[in-house]
Amino acid sequence: MSSPKRRIEKDVMALMMSDHDVTLIDDSIQQFFVIFHGPKDTPYEGGVWKIRVELPDQYPIKSPSIGFTNKIYHPNIDEGSGAVCLDVINQTWSPMFGLLNIFENFLPHLLRYANPSDPLNTEASNLMTKDENKYNETVKKYVEQYASHIPDMNGDVEKDGEDDEDDELSDVGSLSSDDDDEDGVAGNLEM
């Protein structure tokens, strides 16, 4: 088994052994869902999101692809696809980072400190810039409507009828869990 495969196993196991609810997709350690709770003292508090994670064969050299499967209102998260615009994941990713960093540091920080000058959701960005109180009210409405229950971890769609699972997270090529496939190349991971 190659070193990247061992690192994938180590990081996924660390995430599974933490307080995070992790469900593998088709028994692959390179594709899975993680239940993510909105950070306290933010308008996202009380929200529960199902995050889809895809690890390229070259992880941790190449960054993971992550996306929200249920809707969230945030300037740096695409409302339709759930893609996340987060520099540390997209441009400044380092092999020193791990999956726990994403769920315990990067995503909570992103929800606390949105960057409206680098939006994926221009409506949210404009509202945040012009009327922060109304922005916070909208976030809370989204939490109530789309993130108030724990999403189904079997890959099924939430009760709201939102079938966002088929949306693309990124341009990641198909990922193989076959240990013999050492030469597989993932596509562009920018979101």
mmCIF file of C-alpha atoms in Angstrom, residues 4-24 28-36 51-56 58-67 86 88-89 93-108 175 189 191:
data_model
loop_
_atom_site.group_PDB
_atom_site.id
_atom_site.type_symbol
_atom_site.label_atom_id
_atom_site.label_comp_id
_atom_site.label_asym_id
_atom_site.label_seq_id
_atom_site.Cartn_x
_atom_site.Cartn_y
_atom_site.Cartn_z
ATOM 1 C CA PRO A 4 -0.888 8.404 0.297
ATOM 2 C CA LYS A 5 -3.300 5.507 0.897
ATOM 3 C CA ARG A 6 -2.032 5.127 4.468
ATOM 4 C CA ARG A 7 -2.435 8.864 5.052
ATOM 5 C CA ILE A 8 -5.995 8.728 3.714
ATOM 6 C CA GLU A 9 -6.791 5.842 6.053
ATOM 7 C CA LYS A 10 -5.160 7.617 9.009
ATOM 8 C CA ASP A 11 -7.020 10.896 8.438
ATOM 9 C CA VAL A 12 -10.399 9.264 7.795
ATOM 10 C CA MET A 13 -10.001 7.096 10.900
ATOM 11 C CA ALA A 14 -9.065 10.151 12.998
ATOM 12 C CA LEU A 15 -12.207 11.893 11.739
ATOM 13 C CA MET A 16 -14.331 8.811 12.506
ATOM 14 C CA MET A 17 -12.854 8.518 16.005
ATOM 15 C CA SER A 18 -13.632 12.175 16.744
ATOM 16 C CA ASP A 19 -17.056 13.555 17.590
ATOM 17 C CA HIS A 20 -17.957 13.771 13.900
ATOM 18 C CA ASP A 21 -20.553 11.484 12.338
ATOM 19 C CA VAL A 22 -18.932 9.992 9.203
ATOM 20 C CA THR A 23 -20.625 7.732 6.641
ATOM 21 C CA LEU A 24 -18.633 6.186 3.815
ATOM 22 C CA SER A 28 -14.852 3.963 -0.050
ATOM 23 C CA ILE A 29 -12.566 5.831 2.330
ATOM 24 C CA GLN A 30 -12.109 8.436 -0.396
ATOM 25 C CA GLN A 31 -15.776 9.480 -0.574
ATOM 26 C CA PHE A 32 -17.904 10.064 2.485
ATOM 27 C CA PHE A 33 -20.371 12.324 4.253
ATOM 28 C CA VAL A 34 -19.706 14.177 7.498
ATOM 29 C CA ILE A 35 -22.374 15.748 9.706
ATOM 30 C CA PHE A 36 -21.317 19.315 10.508
ATOM 31 C CA ILE A 51 -20.918 17.673 3.937
ATOM 32 C CA ARG A 52 -19.740 15.507 1.059
ATOM 33 C CA VAL A 53 -15.980 14.916 1.025
ATOM 34 C CA GLU A 54 -13.973 13.474 -1.854
ATOM 35 C CA LEU A 55 -10.276 12.735 -1.412
ATOM 36 C CA PRO A 56 -8.121 12.593 -4.541
ATOM 37 C CA GLN A 58 -2.872 12.297 -4.343
ATOM 38 C CA TYR A 59 -4.241 13.394 -0.928
ATOM 39 C CA PRO A 60 -2.713 14.981 1.165
ATOM 40 C CA ILE A 61 -0.578 16.564 -1.563
ATOM 41 C CA LYS A 62 -3.804 17.616 -3.316
ATOM 42 C CA SER A 63 -6.636 19.120 -1.333
ATOM 43 C CA PRO A 64 -9.932 17.383 -0.661
ATOM 44 C CA SER A 65 -13.115 18.481 -2.373
ATOM 45 C CA ILE A 66 -15.891 19.416 0.023
ATOM 46 C CA GLY A 67 -19.435 20.623 -0.464
ATOM 47 C CA LEU A 86 -12.045 28.674 1.089
ATOM 48 C CA VAL A 88 -6.916 27.203 2.743
ATOM 49 C CA ILE A 89 -8.653 24.308 0.987
ATOM 50 C CA TRP A 93 -3.667 23.646 1.094
ATOM 51 C CA SER A 94 -0.703 21.942 2.721
ATOM 52 C CA PRO A 95 -0.076 18.250 3.407
ATOM 53 C CA MET A 96 0.363 19.326 7.035
ATOM 54 C CA PHE A 97 -3.404 19.888 7.207
ATOM 55 C CA GLY A 98 -5.778 17.020 7.815
ATOM 56 C CA LEU A 99 -9.483 16.329 7.681
ATOM 57 C CA LEU A 100 -9.953 17.263 11.326
ATOM 58 C CA ASN A 101 -8.570 20.737 10.530
ATOM 59 C CA ILE A 102 -11.341 21.219 7.973
ATOM 60 C CA PHE A 103 -14.196 20.341 10.319
ATOM 61 C CA GLU A 104 -12.816 21.711 13.575
ATOM 62 C CA ASN A 105 -11.088 24.862 12.336
ATOM 63 C CA PHE A 106 -11.551 25.873 8.691
ATOM 64 C CA LEU A 107 -15.330 25.480 8.266
ATOM 65 C CA PRO A 108 -16.242 26.967 11.678
ATOM 66 C CA LEU A 175 -11.930 8.339 -7.384
ATOM 67 C CA LEU A 189 -10.074 20.649 -7.550
ATOM 68 C CA MET A 191 -14.296 25.307 -6.555
#
